């Protein structure tokens, strides 16, 4: 139940029927995950679906690479029904419209990818199109897409138009580049066809592994849909978020930022872990973002402009040690300042401030002392109130640096990470703040873990890189090697390479594309085979899985 309905206002979306669990409209935000078993493994897939369902998953997605896999979805669904489970199943389709058409006859929803549903296989080649040639290419999409929609109409099957940053078609890339505009247009081409065909049982997702790209693109998509009077529900997710702390924080930064803006009707937290592990993380994220009491502030946000000098700066990390005598730090993640309760640290004066305290006298004092650093806090870590403070300071031409100071009382580290990342993400994605200080009044969580969370939030927003960054997918039925073991081994051998970005991908669907800004890539190429990339260039093909990590390290060392 929403504790603050006057403050949290969810975007109004249409309702989509997905089996016995509708989405959008006034329905709750739905939680889902995806199996990583072979869809031809009926019993194994049924067992994993049950684990996801019993963890709280409301939809379960399975990959269907071909028609055989799509046909076997019926056997999986029948097996679940026989055991008393009626959770809707979703088929995940890439490259194969025939598989999509078969799946539409078998399960309640089918996800297609505009980047590879009708366009040729991605080659990363730039092609020049005249406007007429481009129109003809879009017409080819219509010819391929409408028969699929007709099957969905006949069988009352919902669809998801799922755009991934890593699999935009060469056609879209040639005209729009690797941009949010290109991702939005890739989606809108298919949505416009749906509207023309009077097919409205549609959900949309538009995902990226980069949280800034993901958030900006979803915002742009919502704006474009509003302009075209479309109100389809949205599925949120950060692709290839990874595992452990980084996977949770990265997901909370991207998904949480949008949920706090009222955007989102279903979410998936894509962790490189067992699928059922995603569900409690997603539930905590949704409950925290939508049920936390936040204040209605009425500041003129649209008039606020942050200073370009602060936008370019690297945010500072302050570690709150005011409630402990433990001043030790992790040698790899050393905060810029230790706050022991003294508001003057190394000749820098810090000034605690909340939005209600912004009197004319305080504003004049800050303007006369621009070297003072503001510690901006709010009751319940209310981001609306904090943003009103930032916007007021900007509109009054106050140039002091601003540090977001949030305080929690958690005894569970995962809960702390998700709440802090949800609250703080947008301040750094949108370049609204110059630093971060996280406090936790419960001594169960050591200060070093809180410091690590601060650095991870800044890394997840792309504002401060303090360690090796990993882009790793959760795996699915297309993955033909032990992805989780590979991730652990890659991390063990490369975690010292600060600033390097390494992608670990189960297959080629998003692999080369999501590695667009990665330095190196480890991508599944077949059963027990891996290909290695430097940037987007495949430099070593079909390496046996047992040798692939060593070859990756050799490749990296060659260019260090």
XYZ file of N, CA, C and O in Angstrom, residues 9 81 115 143 151 174 194 206 234 287 294 337 349 353 356 377 494 501 548 557:
80
model
N 3.384 9.917 -7.729
C 2.398 9.882 -8.798
C 2.976 9.107 -9.971
O 3.903 9.559 -10.629
N 1.308 -25.909 -15.238
C -0.120 -25.947 -14.904
C -0.466 -27.222 -14.149
O -1.265 -27.202 -13.193
N 15.779 -4.371 -33.103
C 17.087 -4.328 -33.747
C 17.396 -5.538 -34.597
O 18.275 -5.484 -35.466
N 5.807 -5.197 -43.319
C 5.430 -6.438 -44.006
C 5.774 -7.661 -43.163
O 5.057 -8.660 -43.190
N -1.292 -12.901 -35.615
C -1.290 -14.132 -34.814
C -1.518 -13.792 -33.338
O -2.270 -14.479 -32.629
N 23.101 3.916 -38.666
C 23.574 4.734 -39.777
C 22.917 6.106 -39.793
O 23.551 7.104 -40.121
N 1.927 -0.802 -34.623
C 0.928 -1.363 -33.696
C -0.317 -0.488 -33.649
O -1.453 -0.986 -33.691
N 13.264 -0.266 -22.997
C 14.339 0.394 -23.731
C 15.526 0.443 -22.771
O 15.571 1.226 -21.838
N 5.549 0.470 -19.336
C 6.993 0.368 -19.505
C 7.608 -0.685 -18.600
O 7.284 -0.787 -17.415
N 9.289 -1.522 -3.609
C 8.630 -1.101 -2.368
C 9.238 0.183 -1.823
O 8.519 1.082 -1.369
N 7.601 10.930 1.022
C 8.416 12.032 0.515
C 7.544 13.287 0.451
O 6.343 13.234 0.224
N 37.595 12.670 2.443
C 37.566 13.267 3.776
C 36.933 12.288 4.763
O 36.014 11.543 4.405
N 35.611 24.285 5.185
C 34.454 24.436 6.061
C 33.235 23.785 5.414
O 32.901 24.065 4.259
N 22.888 21.769 5.762
C 21.795 22.624 5.314
C 20.649 21.762 4.787
O 20.878 20.732 4.150
N 14.287 23.707 3.990
C 13.519 24.684 4.775
C 14.388 25.753 5.439
O 13.873 26.802 5.853
N 20.996 17.903 3.333
C 20.287 16.750 3.886
C 18.794 17.044 3.931
O 18.350 18.175 3.701
N 41.419 -9.718 -13.028
C 41.482 -8.365 -13.608
C 41.046 -7.258 -12.659
O 41.016 -6.089 -13.049
N 37.250 -1.288 -18.508
C 35.882 -1.778 -18.604
C 35.892 -3.085 -19.394
O 36.329 -3.128 -20.541
N 39.985 -19.516 -21.982
C 39.570 -18.187 -22.420
C 39.988 -17.069 -21.467
O 40.403 -15.996 -21.907
N 47.136 -7.567 -21.298
C 48.530 -7.214 -21.001
C 49.286 -6.755 -22.240
O 50.223 -5.952 -22.151
